[in-house]
Amino acid sequence: MPRVVCVYFPFLATDRIRRHGEGAVPADQPLVVISRSGAKRWVSAADTAARKVGLRVGMAASKAQAVVANLTMVDADPAADAAALERLAIWALRQYSPVVAVDGTDGVVMDTEGAEHLRGGEEMMISGLVNSLRGRGLTARAAVADTWGAAHALTRLTGAETTVVPARGTTKAVVGLPIHCLRLPPETIQGLRVLGVETVGELSAMPRAPLTLRFGPQVGRRLDQLFGRIAEPIEPLRTPELVGVSKNFQEPIGAAETIAKYLRRLVGELTAKLEERGLGVRRSDLFIYRVDNTRQSIRAGLQKPVRDPARLSKLLCDQIEKVDPGFGIEKMVLVAVMAEPLEERQVASSLIEEQVVDVTPLIDILGNRGQRLYRSTPVASDVPERSVGRIAATADETGVDWGVKWPRPSRMLPRPEEIETMAVLPDQPPVVITWRGKRRRIVRADGPERIFGEWWKRPIEMEAVRDYFVVEDEQGERLWVYRSGDGVDAGTGSHRWFLHGVFG
């Protein structure tokens, strides 16, 4: 079932001005955008600081100035707002989904079917999306639902930063919403309110024929789109610089072998166009248009720009099993969503043949199957759980190395697990430990290795220490345990014992 994400920017104009406007506007300084019509001037957008002091959209500009003495007023620029929204849509297209479009004047809509699992599920996906936008100075709300209409309404009519409507839970989520969420003309909304209709549930319970006779077919169509009874296709955003190729079929196709055959041809045409421009593809989208006026898409991403038709064809053909041709496919479109410069380089001659193993094709295959790939790299920290970081699978070496002389276990636990011990304080290792219900007698031990807290990063760790021991039990299993604290001063730690790792 398709899943739709709507992202709403309630303060798009003011956020844009704070980020890109002339002159810095302090965060606590009220900011409003002023629109004009002849001699009339009114507030068309107000940020959070302005709303806190009582300013509202639609208020006369003169009244707003009288209410707030130090008010910052900027003339409206609809063209700049539209350009900013389009840039956000292109960013979402490259990062989240092949199917992205602008949603009105203040939002973006995406079809995320099949993409959410790459980001840990829908909740994590939209939470990460909102957090990423916040890091860019933008206020956003996001909602996931089965239909465009439901997701659009929930982002604008609920105060929640993120909303996830369960699959097939649209009806329950929207029946209580006011009718202006249906994206109907203002005069239609006013006419329905004259009839006493205030909510979606009340409107859907009314006979369809009288509504159509009085207001036209749009009311019924919007209701059906909201509840998912009829499709509301999202026309993907396309910019002139995107390189793409397409194939129309006189007779619909449906066999996987036929789809693969024409897909390879499209890849050949696409790579030829990219070669003319000196580009390589980093992310490509294949759109499949069926005869029943529905659309499917698959995406292939690569670690670095390439123009190898065989490699790109394999990544896309591996996903053909996801395609449901239905009653037949009438059109296929292949687009290079992300393309980067790719120059041919002369390979230096050598008397000895050098073999350099390129693992990026394997990384691309696993990544397009939904695997989240990374490499571990050393981090300059004495605290064990902070001494390892994650970098991209094909990232360059960081040049950092572990500088410890003491041995480290081959398997580090995600979190240290508390153990029961018998030990002589302050400097002796335990003689007996109980871990996960199993009692172990210690026959050998080495230590302590004292690790101090990083007080320059976390003042609370000014006096904190850990004493680590490498211990071996009767069965020959070697464990890495530590005592929190120095065994004397309670301010250095709790003096409880933990197991942090197991040696191979």
Coordinates of C-alpha atoms in Angstrom, one line a residue:
M1 CA 0.0 0.0 0.0
P2 CA 1.4 3.4 -0.9
R3 CA 2.4 5.6 2.0
V4 CA 2.6 9.4 1.7
V5 CA 4.6 11.9 3.7
C6 CA 3.7 15.5 3.9
V7 CA 6.1 18.1 5.3
Y8 CA 4.6 21.4 6.3
F9 CA 6.7 24.6 6.9
P10 CA 4.5 26.9 9.0
F11 CA 7.1 29.7 9.0
L12 CA 8.7 29.3 5.6
A13 CA 8.9 33.0 4.7
T14 CA 10.3 34.1 8.1
D15 CA 12.7 31.2 8.3
R16 CA 13.9 32.0 4.8
I17 CA 14.5 35.6 5.8
R18 CA 16.4 34.7 9.0
R19 CA 18.6 32.3 7.0
H20 CA 19.2 34.3 3.8
G21 CA 17.8 37.8 4.3
E22 CA 19.9 40.9 4.3
G23 CA 21.1 41.6 7.8
A24 CA 20.9 39.3 10.8
V25 CA 17.6 39.2 12.7
P26 CA 18.1 38.1 16.4
A27 CA 16.1 34.9 17.3
D28 CA 14.1 36.8 19.9
Q29 CA 13.3 39.7 17.7
P30 CA 9.7 39.6 16.4
L31 CA 9.6 39.3 12.6
V32 CA 6.7 39.6 10.3
V33 CA 6.3 39.6 6.5
I34 CA 4.1 42.4 5.0
S35 CA 2.0 42.0 1.9
R36 CA 0.5 44.9 -0.1
S37 CA -2.6 45.4 -2.2
G38 CA -2.8 49.0 -3.4
A39 CA -2.6 51.1 -0.2
K40 CA -3.5 48.2 2.0
R41 CA -0.7 46.5 4.0
W42 CA -1.2 43.5 6.2
V43 CA 0.8 40.7 8.0
S44 CA 1.1 37.7 5.7
A45 CA 3.5 35.7 7.9
A46 CA 4.6 36.0 11.5
D47 CA 7.3 33.9 13.3
T48 CA 7.0 32.4 16.7
A49 CA 8.4 35.4 18.5
A50 CA 5.9 37.7 16.8
R51 CA 3.0 35.4 17.6
K52 CA 4.0 35.3 21.3
V53 CA 3.5 39.1 21.5
G54 CA 0.0 38.9 19.9
L55 CA 0.7 39.4 16.2
R56 CA -1.4 37.3 13.8
V57 CA -1.6 36.7 10.1
G58 CA -4.1 39.1 8.5
M59 CA -3.5 41.9 11.0
A60 CA -3.1 45.4 9.6
A61 CA 0.6 46.4 9.3
S62 CA -0.1 49.7 11.2
K63 CA -1.7 47.8 14.1
A64 CA 1.2 45.4 14.3
Q65 CA 3.7 48.3 14.5
A66 CA 1.6 49.9 17.3
V67 CA 1.6 46.6 19.3
V68 CA 5.3 46.0 19.0
A69 CA 7.7 48.9 19.1
N70 CA 10.9 47.0 17.9
L71 CA 9.1 45.0 15.2
T72 CA 11.1 43.9 12.2
M73 CA 9.0 44.1 9.0
V74 CA 10.0 42.7 5.7
D75 CA 8.2 43.0 2.4
A76 CA 6.7 39.7 1.1
D77 CA 8.6 38.0 -1.8
P78 CA 6.4 35.1 -3.1
A79 CA 8.9 34.3 -5.8
A80 CA 11.7 33.8 -3.3
D81 CA 9.4 31.7 -1.1
A82 CA 8.5 29.5 -4.1
A83 CA 12.1 29.1 -5.0
A84 CA 13.0 28.1 -1.4
L85 CA 10.2 25.5 -1.4
E86 CA 11.4 24.1 -4.7
R87 CA 15.0 23.8 -3.3
L88 CA 13.6 21.9 -0.3
A89 CA 11.7 19.6 -2.6
I90 CA 14.8 18.8 -4.6
W91 CA 16.7 18.1 -1.4
A92 CA 14.0 15.7 -0.4
L93 CA 14.0 14.1 -3.8
R94 CA 17.7 13.4 -3.5
Q95 CA 17.7 12.2 0.1
Y96 CA 14.4 10.4 0.7
S97 CA 12.1 9.4 -2.2
P98 CA 12.0 9.3 -6.0
V99 CA 8.5 10.8 -6.0
V100 CA 8.5 14.3 -4.5
A101 CA 6.4 17.3 -5.4
V102 CA 5.6 20.8 -4.0
D103 CA 2.4 20.7 -1.8
G104 CA 0.8 24.1 -2.1
T105 CA 2.8 27.2 -1.1
D106 CA 4.1 25.9 2.2
G107 CA 4.8 22.1 2.0
V108 CA 6.4 19.2 0.3
V109 CA 4.7 15.8 -0.4
M110 CA 6.5 12.5 -1.0
D111 CA 5.6 8.9 -1.8
T112 CA 7.9 6.9 0.4
E113 CA 6.6 3.4 -0.4
G114 CA 9.6 1.0 0.0
A115 CA 12.0 3.7 1.2
E116 CA 11.2 3.8 4.9
H117 CA 13.0 0.6 5.8
L118 CA 16.3 2.2 4.7
R119 CA 15.9 4.7 7.6
G120 CA 14.7 2.5 10.4
G121 CA 11.0 2.8 9.8
E122 CA 8.5 5.6 9.3
E123 CA 8.7 7.1 12.8
M124 CA 12.5 7.3 12.6
M125 CA 12.4 8.5 9.0
I126 CA 10.2 11.5 9.6
S127 CA 11.8 12.3 13.0
G128 CA 15.2 12.4 11.3
L129 CA 13.7 14.5 8.5
V130 CA 12.3 17.1 10.9
N131 CA 15.6 17.2 12.9
S132 CA 17.6 17.6 9.8
L133 CA 15.5 20.6 8.7
R134 CA 15.7 22.1 12.2
G135 CA 19.5 21.9 11.9
R136 CA 19.1 24.0 8.8
G137 CA 17.1 26.6 10.6
L138 CA 13.7 25.5 9.4
T139 CA 10.6 24.8 11.4
A140 CA 8.7 21.7 10.0
R141 CA 6.0 19.3 10.8
A142 CA 5.7 15.9 9.1
A143 CA 2.9 13.3 8.8
V144 CA 2.7 9.8 7.3
A145 CA -0.6 8.4 6.1
D146 CA -2.1 6.3 3.3
T147 CA -3.3 9.3 1.3
W148 CA -2.0 12.7 0.3
G149 CA -5.1 14.4 1.7
A150 CA -4.8 12.8 5.1
A151 CA -1.1 13.6 5.5
H152 CA -1.7 17.2 4.2
A153 CA -4.4 17.8 6.8
L154 CA -2.7 16.3 9.8
T155 CA 0.5 18.3 9.3
R156 CA -1.5 21.6 9.3
L157 CA -4.2 20.8 11.9
T158 CA -2.3 19.0 14.6
G159 CA 0.4 20.6 16.7
A160 CA 2.5 17.5 16.8
E161 CA 5.9 17.7 15.2
T162 CA 5.5 14.2 13.7
T163 CA 2.5 12.1 13.1
V164 CA 2.3 8.5 11.9
V165 CA -1.1 7.1 10.9
P166 CA -1.1 3.3 10.9
A167 CA -1.8 1.6 7.6
R168 CA -5.6 1.5 6.9
G169 CA -6.1 3.9 9.8
T170 CA -6.9 6.9 7.8
T171 CA -10.7 7.0 8.5
K172 CA -10.2 7.1 12.2
A173 CA -7.6 9.8 12.0
V174 CA -9.5 12.2 9.9
V175 CA -13.2 11.9 10.6
G176 CA -13.0 14.6 13.4
L177 CA -11.0 17.1 11.4
P178 CA -12.7 20.4 10.2
I179 CA -13.9 20.5 6.6
H180 CA -11.3 23.2 5.6
C181 CA -8.7 20.4 5.6
L182 CA -10.2 19.2 2.3
R183 CA -8.4 21.8 0.2
L184 CA -11.7 23.1 -1.2
P185 CA -12.3 26.7 -2.4
P186 CA -13.2 29.2 0.5
E187 CA -16.7 29.8 -1.0
T188 CA -17.4 26.0 -0.9
I189 CA -16.3 25.8 2.7
Q190 CA -18.5 28.7 3.6
G191 CA -21.4 27.2 1.8
L192 CA -21.0 23.9 3.7
R193 CA -20.8 25.7 7.0
V194 CA -24.1 27.5 6.2
L195 CA -25.6 24.0 6.0
G196 CA -24.2 23.2 9.5
V197 CA -21.4 21.0 8.3
E198 CA -18.2 21.4 10.4
T199 CA -16.3 18.1 10.3
V200 CA -15.2 15.6 7.7
G201 CA -17.3 12.9 9.4
E202 CA -20.5 15.0 9.1
L203 CA -19.8 15.8 5.5
S204 CA -19.1 12.1 4.5
A205 CA -22.4 11.1 6.1
M206 CA -24.4 13.4 3.8
P207 CA -26.0 12.1 0.6
R208 CA -23.6 12.6 -2.3
A209 CA -26.1 13.6 -5.0
P210 CA -27.4 16.8 -3.3
L211 CA -23.8 17.9 -2.5
T212 CA -22.8 17.4 -6.1
L213 CA -25.8 19.2 -7.4
R214 CA -25.1 22.2 -5.2
F215 CA -21.3 22.4 -5.0
G216 CA -20.2 20.4 -8.0
P217 CA -18.1 17.2 -8.1
Q218 CA -15.1 18.6 -6.3
V219 CA -16.4 17.9 -2.8
G220 CA -17.0 14.3 -3.5
R221 CA -13.7 13.9 -5.2
R222 CA -11.8 15.4 -2.3
L223 CA -13.6 13.1 0.1
D224 CA -12.7 10.1 -1.9
Q225 CA -9.1 11.2 -2.2
L226 CA -8.9 11.8 1.5
F227 CA -10.2 8.3 2.4
G228 CA -8.2 6.6 -0.5
R229 CA -11.2 5.5 -2.5
I230 CA -9.7 7.1 -5.6
A231 CA -6.0 7.8 -6.4
E232 CA -4.4 11.2 -6.1
P233 CA -1.1 10.7 -8.0
I234 CA 1.9 12.8 -7.1
E235 CA 3.6 14.2 -10.2
P236 CA 7.3 14.0 -9.5
L237 CA 9.3 17.2 -9.4
R238 CA 11.7 17.5 -12.3
T239 CA 14.2 20.3 -13.0
P240 CA 15.8 21.1 -16.4
E241 CA 19.3 19.9 -15.2
L242 CA 18.1 16.4 -14.5
V243 CA 19.2 13.9 -17.1
G244 CA 16.5 11.4 -18.1
V245 CA 15.4 9.1 -20.8
S246 CA 12.0 7.4 -21.5
K247 CA 10.4 4.6 -23.4
N248 CA 6.7 4.4 -24.5
F249 CA 5.2 1.0 -25.4
Q250 CA 2.6 0.6 -28.2
E251 CA 1.6 -2.6 -26.5
P252 CA 1.8 -2.9 -22.7
I253 CA 4.5 -5.1 -21.3
G254 CA 4.6 -7.1 -18.1
A255 CA 7.1 -10.0 -18.1
A256 CA 10.1 -9.5 -15.9
E257 CA 12.5 -10.5 -18.8
T258 CA 10.9 -7.8 -21.0
I259 CA 11.1 -5.1 -18.4
A260 CA 14.8 -6.0 -17.8
K261 CA 15.5 -5.9 -21.6
Y262 CA 14.1 -2.4 -22.0
L263 CA 15.6 -1.2 -18.7
R264 CA 19.1 -2.1 -20.0
R265 CA 18.4 -0.1 -23.1
L266 CA 17.3 2.9 -21.1
V267 CA 20.5 2.6 -19.0
G268 CA 22.6 2.6 -22.1
E269 CA 20.9 5.8 -23.4
L270 CA 21.2 7.5 -20.0
T271 CA 24.9 6.7 -19.6
A272 CA 25.5 8.0 -23.2
K273 CA 23.8 11.3 -22.2
L274 CA 25.9 11.5 -19.0
E275 CA 29.1 10.9 -21.0
E276 CA 28.3 13.9 -23.3
R277 CA 28.1 16.1 -20.2
G278 CA 31.1 14.5 -18.4
L279 CA 28.9 13.3 -15.6
G280 CA 28.5 10.1 -13.6
V281 CA 25.3 8.9 -11.8
R282 CA 25.2 8.7 -8.0
R283 CA 21.4 8.1 -7.7
S284 CA 19.0 7.0 -10.4
D285 CA 15.2 6.5 -10.3
L286 CA 13.1 4.3 -12.6
F287 CA 9.5 5.2 -12.9
I288 CA 7.0 2.6 -14.3
Y289 CA 3.7 3.9 -15.5
R290 CA 0.9 1.3 -15.7
V291 CA -2.2 1.3 -17.9
D292 CA -4.4 1.8 -14.9
N293 CA -2.9 5.2 -14.4
T294 CA -0.9 4.2 -11.4
R295 CA 2.9 4.5 -11.0
Q296 CA 5.7 2.6 -9.3
S297 CA 9.3 3.5 -8.8
I298 CA 12.6 1.9 -7.8
R299 CA 15.8 3.7 -6.8
A300 CA 19.5 2.7 -7.2
G301 CA 22.2 4.5 -5.3
L302 CA 25.9 4.3 -5.7
Q303 CA 28.8 5.2 -3.5
K304 CA 30.6 7.2 -6.2
P305 CA 29.7 8.5 -9.6
V306 CA 29.8 5.9 -12.4
R307 CA 28.9 5.5 -16.0
D308 CA 29.2 1.7 -16.3
P309 CA 25.9 0.5 -18.0
A310 CA 26.4 -3.1 -16.7
R311 CA 26.8 -2.0 -13.1
L312 CA 23.9 0.4 -13.1
S313 CA 21.7 -2.2 -15.0
K314 CA 22.4 -4.9 -12.4
L315 CA 21.5 -2.6 -9.5
L316 CA 18.1 -1.7 -11.1
C317 CA 17.4 -5.2 -12.5
D318 CA 17.9 -6.7 -9.1
Q319 CA 14.8 -4.8 -7.9
I320 CA 12.5 -5.8 -10.8
E321 CA 10.9 -8.3 -8.4
K322 CA 9.4 -5.4 -6.5
V323 CA 7.5 -4.2 -9.6
D324 CA 3.9 -5.2 -10.0
P325 CA 3.0 -4.7 -13.7
G326 CA -0.7 -5.1 -13.0
F327 CA -2.6 -5.1 -16.4
G328 CA 0.6 -3.9 -18.2
I329 CA 3.2 -1.2 -18.3
E330 CA 2.8 1.5 -20.9
K331 CA 5.8 3.8 -20.1
M332 CA 9.2 3.6 -18.4
V333 CA 11.3 6.7 -17.4
L334 CA 14.8 6.6 -16.1
V335 CA 16.3 9.7 -14.4
A336 CA 19.7 10.5 -13.0
V337 CA 18.6 12.3 -9.8
M338 CA 22.1 12.9 -8.6
A339 CA 24.9 13.3 -11.1
E340 CA 28.4 14.4 -10.4
P341 CA 31.4 15.2 -12.6
L342 CA 33.3 12.1 -13.7
E343 CA 36.5 12.5 -15.6
E344 CA 38.5 9.8 -17.3
R345 CA 42.0 9.4 -15.7
Q346 CA 45.1 8.1 -17.3
V347 CA 46.4 5.0 -15.5
A348 CA 50.1 5.3 -14.8
S349 CA 52.2 2.5 -16.4
S350 CA 54.1 0.1 -14.3
L351 CA 56.4 -2.8 -14.9
I352 CA 54.6 -4.8 -12.2
E353 CA 50.8 -5.2 -12.5
E354 CA 49.2 -3.6 -9.6
Q355 CA 45.9 -5.2 -8.3
V356 CA 43.7 -2.7 -6.5
V357 CA 40.5 -4.3 -5.3
D358 CA 37.5 -2.0 -5.6
V359 CA 34.8 -3.1 -3.2
T360 CA 32.3 -0.3 -4.1
P361 CA 30.3 -2.5 -6.4
L362 CA 29.7 -5.0 -3.6
I363 CA 28.8 -2.1 -1.2
D364 CA 26.3 -0.7 -3.8
I365 CA 24.6 -4.1 -4.2
L366 CA 24.2 -4.6 -0.4
G367 CA 23.2 -1.0 0.1
N368 CA 20.4 -1.2 -2.5
R369 CA 19.1 -4.3 -0.7
G370 CA 18.4 -2.2 2.4
Q371 CA 21.6 -3.0 4.3
R372 CA 23.1 -0.1 6.3
L373 CA 26.8 -0.3 5.8
Y374 CA 29.6 1.5 7.7
R375 CA 33.1 1.1 8.8
S376 CA 34.4 1.4 12.4
T377 CA 37.2 3.9 12.9
P378 CA 39.3 4.9 16.0
V379 CA 38.3 8.0 17.9
A380 CA 40.7 9.8 20.2
S381 CA 39.2 8.9 23.6
D382 CA 40.4 6.9 26.6
V383 CA 36.8 5.9 27.4
P384 CA 36.3 2.6 25.6
E385 CA 32.7 3.1 24.4
R386 CA 33.7 6.5 23.0
S387 CA 36.9 5.3 21.2
V388 CA 35.0 3.9 18.2
G389 CA 33.1 5.8 15.6
R390 CA 31.2 5.0 12.4
I391 CA 32.1 6.4 9.0
A392 CA 30.8 5.7 5.5
A393 CA 31.8 2.4 4.0
T394 CA 33.9 4.1 1.3
A395 CA 35.2 7.1 3.4
D396 CA 38.9 7.9 3.5
E397 CA 41.0 6.8 6.4
T398 CA 40.8 9.3 9.3
G399 CA 44.4 8.9 10.3
V400 CA 43.6 8.3 13.9
D401 CA 44.8 5.2 15.7
W402 CA 44.2 3.7 19.1
G403 CA 47.0 4.7 21.3
V404 CA 46.4 2.3 24.2
K405 CA 49.1 -0.2 25.3
W406 CA 46.7 -2.4 27.3
P407 CA 44.8 -5.2 25.4
R408 CA 41.2 -4.6 24.3
P409 CA 38.6 -7.3 23.9
S410 CA 37.6 -8.5 20.5
R411 CA 33.9 -8.2 21.4
M412 CA 32.7 -5.1 23.3
L413 CA 29.3 -5.2 24.8
P414 CA 26.9 -2.4 23.5
R415 CA 26.5 -1.4 27.2
P416 CA 28.5 -2.5 30.2
E417 CA 26.5 -5.1 32.2
E418 CA 26.5 -5.1 36.0
I419 CA 27.9 -8.2 37.7
E420 CA 28.0 -9.5 41.2
T421 CA 31.5 -9.9 42.6
M422 CA 33.6 -10.8 45.6
A423 CA 36.7 -8.6 45.7
V424 CA 39.1 -7.0 48.2
L425 CA 39.1 -3.2 47.9
P426 CA 40.6 -1.0 46.8
D427 CA 43.1 -2.4 44.3
Q428 CA 42.4 -6.2 44.0
P429 CA 40.6 -7.9 41.2
P430 CA 37.4 -10.0 41.9
V431 CA 37.9 -13.6 42.9
V432 CA 34.3 -14.6 42.0
I433 CA 31.9 -13.0 39.6
T434 CA 28.3 -13.8 38.6
W435 CA 27.3 -12.7 35.1
R436 CA 24.0 -13.5 33.5
G437 CA 23.2 -15.9 36.3
K438 CA 26.4 -17.9 35.9
R439 CA 28.9 -18.0 38.8
R440 CA 32.5 -18.0 37.7
R441 CA 35.7 -18.4 39.9
I442 CA 38.6 -16.3 38.7
V443 CA 41.9 -18.0 38.5
R444 CA 44.0 -15.3 36.8
A445 CA 43.8 -11.5 36.6
D446 CA 45.8 -8.6 35.3
G447 CA 45.3 -4.9 36.2
P448 CA 44.1 -2.5 37.2
E449 CA 44.2 -0.1 34.2
R450 CA 42.8 3.2 35.5
I451 CA 40.8 5.3 33.0
F452 CA 39.9 8.8 34.0
G453 CA 36.8 10.7 33.0
E454 CA 36.9 13.3 30.2
W455 CA 36.4 16.3 32.5
W456 CA 37.2 18.8 29.7
K457 CA 34.2 17.5 27.7
R458 CA 31.8 16.7 30.6
P459 CA 32.4 18.6 33.9
I460 CA 30.5 15.9 35.8
E461 CA 33.4 13.5 35.1
M462 CA 35.9 15.7 36.9
E463 CA 36.6 13.0 39.6
A464 CA 35.2 9.9 37.8
V465 CA 37.5 6.9 37.3
R466 CA 37.2 3.3 36.3
D467 CA 39.6 0.5 37.2
Y468 CA 39.7 -2.2 34.4
F469 CA 40.9 -5.8 34.9
V470 CA 41.5 -8.7 32.5
V471 CA 40.3 -11.8 34.3
E472 CA 40.2 -15.5 33.4
D473 CA 37.8 -18.0 34.8
E474 CA 38.1 -21.8 35.4
Q475 CA 37.0 -22.5 31.8
G476 CA 39.7 -20.4 30.3
E477 CA 37.3 -17.6 29.2
R478 CA 38.9 -14.2 29.4
L479 CA 36.6 -11.2 30.4
W480 CA 37.1 -7.5 30.7
V481 CA 35.6 -6.1 33.9
Y482 CA 35.8 -2.8 35.7
R483 CA 35.0 -1.2 39.0
S484 CA 33.3 2.2 38.8
G485 CA 35.4 4.4 41.2
D486 CA 38.7 4.0 42.9
G487 CA 37.5 1.8 45.7
V488 CA 37.9 4.5 48.4
D489 CA 36.3 7.8 47.5
A490 CA 32.5 7.6 46.7
G491 CA 32.8 10.7 44.6
T492 CA 34.8 8.8 42.0
G493 CA 32.1 6.3 41.2
S494 CA 29.5 3.9 42.7
H495 CA 32.1 1.1 43.3
R496 CA 29.8 -1.3 41.5
W497 CA 31.4 -3.9 39.1
F498 CA 30.6 -4.2 35.4
L499 CA 31.5 -6.5 32.5
H500 CA 32.4 -4.6 29.4
G501 CA 33.8 -7.1 27.0
V502 CA 34.9 -10.6 26.1
F503 CA 38.2 -11.7 24.6
G504 CA 38.1 -14.1 21.7

